[in-house]
Amino acid sequence: MSTSSSNSNPFSFALRGLRDREGGDCGSYYSIPDLGDQRIDKLPYTIRVLLESAVRNCDEFQITKEDVEKIMGWEKTSLEQVEIPFKPSRVILQDFTGVPVLVDFASMRDAMLELGGNPDKINPMVPADLVIDHSVTANVVRSQNAIQANMELEFERNKERFAFLKWGSSAFHNMLIIPPGSGIVHQVNLEYLARVVFNRDGLLYPDSVLGTDSHTTMINGLGVVGWGVGGIDAEAAMLGQPMSMVLPGVVGFKLHGTLRDGVTATDLVLTVTQMLRKHGVVGKFVEFYGRGMEELALADRTTIANMAPEYGATVGFFPVDHITLEYLKMTGREDETVSTIEAYLRANKMFVDYNEPKIEPTYSSYIELDLGDVEPCISGPKRPHDRVTLKDMKTDWHACLENKIGFKGYGIPKDLQNRVVKFDFHGRTAELKHGTVVIAAITSCTNTSNPTVMIASGLVAKKAYELGLEVKPWIKTSLAPGSGVVTKYLLRSGLLKYLSDLGFNLVGYGCTTCIGNSGDLDQIVADEITENDIIAVAVLSGNRNFEGRIHPLTQANYLASPPLVVVYALAGTVDINFEEEPIGTGKGNRPIFLRDIWPSSEEVSEIVHSNVLVDMFKSTYEVITKGNPMWNQLVVPTTDVYSWDPNSTYIREPPFFKGMSMDLPGPHSIKDAYCLLSFGDCVTADHISPAGSIHKDSPAAKYLVGHSVKHRDFNSYGSRRGNYEVMMRGTFGNIRIVNKLLDGEPGPKTIHIPTREKLYVYDAAMRYKNDGQDTIVLVGSKYGTGSSRDWDAKGTMLLGVKAVIAKSFERIHRSNLVGMGVIPLCFKSGEDMDSIGLTGQEQYTIHLPSSVHEMQPGQDIVVTTSTRKSFTCTLRFDTEVELSYFDHGGILQYVMRKLINSAC
C-alpha cells in the first residue's frame, strides 16, 4: 500500500473529513494546513505534493518526521542537497519499457523460489498501468488501409511479446494493461488514466506518477506531479520502495501576455525549451505561474510539460485551476469526481484561483516570458533546443552546411552545397539535394494530443489541396495520432480527408517516427541518398531529433508543429524562405505562399470548439479495456510463474539474479581496467541504448540469424527489449556515435586496446570479459541526455563496464547506472580527459573503500593510471540509499533481499 496506517502515523492528527460545497461527504484526507506551519504558504505547488506524500506515508521507518521537516523547510534545505524519500501514487509503463519490467518481475519470482522466499511478494504494491503503445512502423505510405495493415503487421511480428504482456495482465495483481491500438501512453494517461486526486477506500490524496518513459512529464500539464525514471526505479516503486531523491530546487517560470495570431503551441514549447536549457534546469522542477496561464489551453500546457526532458527539468508543472477542471469534464470525467477534485485541492492549498488573493510561492530562481514575443519556429538539425525562427531558417540551413561538423554543422564544401541529383522515381523525374525533405511525419505525444495544432494541420492541408498543391511521391508522409479521439474530431470536421489527399494517411495510434519507427524509405531514394552523400531531412512534430534516432539516412531532423510538417512536405525542402519564396505552384500556375494556406487562430478555434466533443472521449475510452479481436484471440497460460521458452528471441530470462545469494557482494576496487569507449559531450541515451531498426551487419543481427530469424522479421530493438541477448549486443550500436578511440570515426565499433583490433563494441567487450579484464567508459558532459531507457544501463552492465567517468550526467541515466551497480564518477570542476592528459589507451585503477560503511555520498575517489597519472573524481552515489543499492549489487537485488527478510 502507498498509504501508512493512521495508527502508526505521527501526523494522524491531520487526518480529517472533507465535504463538498453542498455538504456531501467526499472522504478523508491529510490536511496540510492543519500542520499549522506558515512555511507551507510559500512552498511551490510541486513541493506541497511531495510534502503531502511524506505526511500521509510517514511510518517512522521508510519515511520519518525528519523527512517531513526537510520538505517543510524546502526554501533552505533545497540548497543543501538533502535526501528525501518519495512514494508515488502510481506507476505507468509503456510496453517497450514495460516488457523488461515484467520480464524482471517474472525472473524475480523464480529467484524468490530459489532463495526460499514467497513469489507472491513480487506484485505491484501501488497501482500500475501498462499501455501497449502499439509503436507502429509506418511502412504503408499513402494507403487508405494503412492503419489496418500496420496493425496486422505488428501482431504478426509481436505476437509473442503481446502474449507475454497478456500473461502478465492476469499473473500480476494491481496492474491494468491497456491493449494495443489504443494510443500513445502519455495521451491515454492524460485523457483517461490520470486521476488528479486519488480516492482509495475513502482516502483522498494527490495523483502522482513515475513512468518508464521520460515524457511522463506530459501529465504535469494536468496538475499531476510525475516524471520519467528507468525501469529499475519503476520496479522498486511498484514493489513498495520509496524513491530516494535529492530535494530539488524549483524554477518559477512566469507567463504573461497572449500568443500572436497564427503562433502555435509548438512554437511556444520550442521557445520555452531553448530558454530553460540556457537557464539551466537539470535536476530541478520547473513550475509555471502568472496571468498568462489563463491564456493557455490545457493542451498547450501539456505540450510544454511534455518536453521537460528536452529542456532538462525533472518536472514542468502547471498547478490545477479552472482550465484544468474544464478539461477533465471535456474528457469525460464525471461531474461528481471533478467536484471532489476541486474541493480537495482547495482545502489542501493546491488549487489556483486567479480571482482570489493569494501568497505567491517562493522559487529558487525566476524566468519570465511575454507570450506575445513568441515567433513561428522549428528546432534542429540535431538537438531539440537548437531553435530557429522560421524567417531565419534558410540562412541557418546554409550556415549548417558550411559549418564544421558538429551540432550545427555538416562541413560540406562550398562547391557541393547546391549540387542537384536527378533520378528516375518509378517513371517520374525526381531530384535530391542537401536539405530535401524525405520524411514528413505528424507524430509524437508532444503535439498529437493538442486539438489546436492538429486542426491547424488539417486546415493547411485543405487550403493547399484546394489551391492545387501536392506532396512529391518520394517523400514519406504519415499521420500517427495519440488516441482515437483525434481521428474522431478530424473526421467530424472533414479535415482528415485533406490530410489523406496529401499522403498523410493514418498509420496507427502510437510512437512512430519520433522513436525511429518510420520504416524504410523507398529503396530508390535510399540508394540515391547513400551514393551521393545527400544531407536528407526529416521534419516531424516530435520531441527528439538526436543523430541517428529518426532514420539512419536523415542526417538533418527538424522538430516542427503539425501544420508546419505539412508545409515542409509541400515545399519538399528546408532550404526555403517562406516570406519571400512560394511553397509551390498551384492551379493556373499560380505561386502559392505560406500566407495563402496558413489559418488564423480564430479559424482554428472555431473548428476546435465545434468538433472536439466530450462524447468522443467517452466513446473512445469506454471500450479501451475490451481490446480488439487480435488481442482477444491470444491464448496464454494462467500460471503465476512464467515458463521461459529457451528458443524465444523475444522473451529471455535475464541473468541479473543468476547465482544471487543472501550475502551482500559489497564494494570492490577496479584494478587495471581498460577503456572500452571514449566519448565527447552530449552523448545521448539514443547513442547508448538500442533503438530503432536492427542493422543487418550488427552483432544483434548475427545473433538473430543464428537463431533462424530472417532479416524481414528482425523487427526493432524496442520490440525485443525482453531479450537481453539482443539488447546487450545493440548497446552503443548507434551508427552516428563518435568514439575517440577511433579518432572521431562514427559508428558502433571500438579498439580492443591489448591487440589494437577494430571490433564491434559488443565483440570487444566480450573479449575483455572472457580475459577477466574490467572496463570503464570515459565521457564528456551531459552524458545520457534523452529518453529514460533502463537498457542504457542494463546493456552497459552486461557488457562488463564497471564505472563511467564523466564531466556530468543527465539525471535519469545516472540513476539507471546506480540501479545496475555501475559506478558513476565525475571529473572535478574544470577538469576533463584533455586537461588531465588522458588518451583512453591507459589502464585505470579506481580506489574504493573495502566497506560501504566507509563510503559517503559525493565523496572523493582517487583514480590512477598505468601511465602514472593520478586524479580525483566525485563519487556520484548521491544518497545513502544509493550506497545501499551498490552494496547489494543493484536496486533489484536490494529489493529482493528486503522482501525475503521482511517475511522472516
PDB file of N, CA and C in Angstrom, residues 340-376:
ATOM      1  N   THR A 340     -15.157  16.717  -6.445  1.00  0.00           N
ATOM      2  CA  THR A 340     -14.326  16.235  -5.341  1.00  0.00           C
ATOM      3  C   THR A 340     -12.881  16.680  -5.513  1.00  0.00           C
ATOM      4  N   ILE A 341     -12.396  16.614  -6.751  1.00  0.00           N
ATOM      5  CA  ILE A 341     -11.024  17.064  -7.038  1.00  0.00           C
ATOM      6  C   ILE A 341     -10.848  18.523  -6.627  1.00  0.00           C
ATOM      7  N   GLU A 342     -11.795  19.359  -7.032  1.00  0.00           N
ATOM      8  CA  GLU A 342     -11.703  20.781  -6.703  1.00  0.00           C
ATOM      9  C   GLU A 342     -11.771  20.994  -5.194  1.00  0.00           C
ATOM     10  N   ALA A 343     -12.694  20.321  -4.546  1.00  0.00           N
ATOM     11  CA  ALA A 343     -12.849  20.505  -3.097  1.00  0.00           C
ATOM     12  C   ALA A 343     -11.585  20.097  -2.353  1.00  0.00           C
ATOM     13  N   TYR A 344     -11.014  18.982  -2.729  1.00  0.00           N
ATOM     14  CA  TYR A 344      -9.800  18.506  -2.059  1.00  0.00           C
ATOM     15  C   TYR A 344      -8.642  19.476  -2.261  1.00  0.00           C
ATOM     16  N   LEU A 345      -8.406  19.871  -3.512  1.00  0.00           N
ATOM     17  CA  LEU A 345      -7.251  20.723  -3.803  1.00  0.00           C
ATOM     18  C   LEU A 345      -7.386  22.103  -3.171  1.00  0.00           C
ATOM     19  N   ARG A 346      -8.612  22.628  -3.121  1.00  0.00           N
ATOM     20  CA  ARG A 346      -8.817  23.921  -2.444  1.00  0.00           C
ATOM     21  C   ARG A 346      -8.530  23.784  -0.942  1.00  0.00           C
ATOM     22  N   ALA A 347      -9.021  22.699  -0.363  1.00  0.00           N
ATOM     23  CA  ALA A 347      -8.840  22.507   1.077  1.00  0.00           C
ATOM     24  C   ALA A 347      -7.371  22.331   1.445  1.00  0.00           C
ATOM     25  N   ASN A 348      -6.602  21.754   0.527  1.00  0.00           N
ATOM     26  CA  ASN A 348      -5.198  21.460   0.832  1.00  0.00           C
ATOM     27  C   ASN A 348      -4.229  22.451   0.192  1.00  0.00           C
ATOM     28  N   LYS A 349      -4.746  23.605  -0.216  1.00  0.00           N
ATOM     29  CA  LYS A 349      -3.928  24.695  -0.768  1.00  0.00           C
ATOM     30  C   LYS A 349      -3.112  24.262  -1.973  1.00  0.00           C
ATOM     31  N   MET A 350      -3.765  23.517  -2.873  1.00  0.00           N
ATOM     32  CA  MET A 350      -3.110  23.057  -4.093  1.00  0.00           C
ATOM     33  C   MET A 350      -3.857  23.504  -5.343  1.00  0.00           C
ATOM     34  N   PHE A 351      -4.803  24.423  -5.183  1.00  0.00           N
ATOM     35  CA  PHE A 351      -5.621  24.905  -6.296  1.00  0.00           C
ATOM     36  C   PHE A 351      -5.324  26.381  -6.526  1.00  0.00           C
ATOM     37  N   VAL A 352      -5.240  26.792  -7.797  1.00  0.00           N
ATOM     38  CA  VAL A 352      -5.007  28.193  -8.139  1.00  0.00           C
ATOM     39  C   VAL A 352      -6.312  28.822  -8.614  1.00  0.00           C
ATOM     40  N   ASP A 353      -6.742  29.856  -7.921  1.00  0.00           N
ATOM     41  CA  ASP A 353      -7.926  30.627  -8.315  1.00  0.00           C
ATOM     42  C   ASP A 353      -7.457  32.054  -8.587  1.00  0.00           C
ATOM     43  N   TYR A 354      -7.503  32.453  -9.857  1.00  0.00           N
ATOM     44  CA  TYR A 354      -6.961  33.756 -10.237  1.00  0.00           C
ATOM     45  C   TYR A 354      -7.811  34.915  -9.726  1.00  0.00           C
ATOM     46  N   ASN A 355      -8.989  34.616  -9.246  1.00  0.00           N
ATOM     47  CA  ASN A 355      -9.872  35.672  -8.744  1.00  0.00           C
ATOM     48  C   ASN A 355      -9.775  35.863  -7.233  1.00  0.00           C
ATOM     49  N   GLU A 356      -8.910  35.076  -6.603  1.00  0.00           N
ATOM     50  CA  GLU A 356      -8.762  35.187  -5.164  1.00  0.00           C
ATOM     51  C   GLU A 356      -7.354  35.655  -4.814  1.00  0.00           C
ATOM     52  N   PRO A 357      -7.217  36.469  -3.752  1.00  0.00           N
ATOM     53  CA  PRO A 357      -5.870  36.883  -3.324  1.00  0.00           C
ATOM     54  C   PRO A 357      -5.098  35.677  -2.803  1.00  0.00           C
ATOM     55  N   LYS A 358      -3.808  35.656  -3.096  1.00  0.00           N
ATOM     56  CA  LYS A 358      -3.009  34.515  -2.644  1.00  0.00           C
ATOM     57  C   LYS A 358      -1.565  34.955  -2.443  1.00  0.00           C
ATOM     58  N   ILE A 359      -0.854  34.165  -1.664  1.00  0.00           N
ATOM     59  CA  ILE A 359       0.573  34.395  -1.439  1.00  0.00           C
ATOM     60  C   ILE A 359       1.343  33.685  -2.542  1.00  0.00           C
ATOM     61  N   GLU A 360       2.174  34.431  -3.272  1.00  0.00           N
ATOM     62  CA  GLU A 360       2.968  33.807  -4.330  1.00  0.00           C
ATOM     63  C   GLU A 360       4.012  32.886  -3.716  1.00  0.00           C
ATOM     64  N   PRO A 361       4.173  31.687  -4.243  1.00  0.00           N
ATOM     65  CA  PRO A 361       5.221  30.796  -3.741  1.00  0.00           C
ATOM     66  C   PRO A 361       6.608  31.411  -3.942  1.00  0.00           C
ATOM     67  N   THR A 362       7.544  30.952  -3.159  1.00  0.00           N
ATOM     68  CA  THR A 362       8.948  31.318  -3.329  1.00  0.00           C
ATOM     69  C   THR A 362       9.611  30.295  -4.236  1.00  0.00           C
ATOM     70  N   TYR A 363      10.448  30.777  -5.140  1.00  0.00           N
ATOM     71  CA  TYR A 363      11.148  29.868  -6.053  1.00  0.00           C
ATOM     72  C   TYR A 363      12.657  30.016  -5.909  1.00  0.00           C
ATOM     73  N   SER A 364      13.380  28.999  -6.368  1.00  0.00           N
ATOM     74  CA  SER A 364      14.845  29.020  -6.290  1.00  0.00           C
ATOM     75  C   SER A 364      15.433  30.048  -7.248  1.00  0.00           C
ATOM     76  N   SER A 365      14.814  30.200  -8.404  1.00  0.00           N
ATOM     77  CA  SER A 365      15.209  31.203  -9.390  1.00  0.00           C
ATOM     78  C   SER A 365      13.996  31.494 -10.248  1.00  0.00           C
ATOM     79  N   TYR A 366      14.113  32.556 -11.042  1.00  0.00           N
ATOM     80  CA  TYR A 366      12.944  33.019 -11.781  1.00  0.00           C
ATOM     81  C   TYR A 366      13.302  33.245 -13.249  1.00  0.00           C
ATOM     82  N   ILE A 367      12.300  33.035 -14.111  1.00  0.00           N
ATOM     83  CA  ILE A 367      12.434  33.308 -15.535  1.00  0.00           C
ATOM     84  C   ILE A 367      11.076  33.781 -16.026  1.00  0.00           C
ATOM     85  N   GLU A 368      11.051  34.593 -17.070  1.00  0.00           N
ATOM     86  CA  GLU A 368       9.804  35.232 -17.471  1.00  0.00           C
ATOM     87  C   GLU A 368       9.702  35.283 -18.989  1.00  0.00           C
ATOM     88  N   LEU A 369       8.479  35.147 -19.499  1.00  0.00           N
ATOM     89  CA  LEU A 369       8.243  35.205 -20.944  1.00  0.00           C
ATOM     90  C   LEU A 369       6.940  35.928 -21.239  1.00  0.00           C
ATOM     91  N   ASP A 370       7.001  36.884 -22.140  1.00  0.00           N
ATOM     92  CA  ASP A 370       5.811  37.512 -22.699  1.00  0.00           C
ATOM     93  C   ASP A 370       5.377  36.658 -23.881  1.00  0.00           C
ATOM     94  N   LEU A 371       4.196  36.039 -23.788  1.00  0.00           N
ATOM     95  CA  LEU A 371       3.728  35.147 -24.849  1.00  0.00           C
ATOM     96  C   LEU A 371       3.666  35.856 -26.197  1.00  0.00           C
ATOM     97  N   GLY A 372       3.505  37.173 -26.176  1.00  0.00           N
ATOM     98  CA  GLY A 372       3.454  37.929 -27.420  1.00  0.00           C
ATOM     99  C   GLY A 372       4.777  37.985 -28.154  1.00  0.00           C
ATOM    100  N   ASP A 373       5.865  37.590 -27.486  1.00  0.00           N
ATOM    101  CA  ASP A 373       7.191  37.611 -28.127  1.00  0.00           C
ATOM    102  C   ASP A 373       7.509  36.322 -28.870  1.00  0.00           C
ATOM    103  N   VAL A 374       6.667  35.313 -28.737  1.00  0.00           N
ATOM    104  CA  VAL A 374       6.934  34.020 -29.370  1.00  0.00           C
ATOM    105  C   VAL A 374       6.733  34.124 -30.878  1.00  0.00           C
ATOM    106  N   GLU A 375       7.696  33.597 -31.647  1.00  0.00           N
ATOM    107  CA  GLU A 375       7.635  33.627 -33.103  1.00  0.00           C
ATOM    108  C   GLU A 375       7.521  32.207 -33.658  1.00  0.00           C
ATOM    109  N   PRO A 376       6.969  32.062 -34.877  1.00  0.00           N
ATOM    110  CA  PRO A 376       6.973  30.750 -35.522  1.00  0.00           C
ATOM    111  C   PRO A 376       8.404  30.237 -35.665  1.00  0.00           C
TER     112      PRO A 376
END
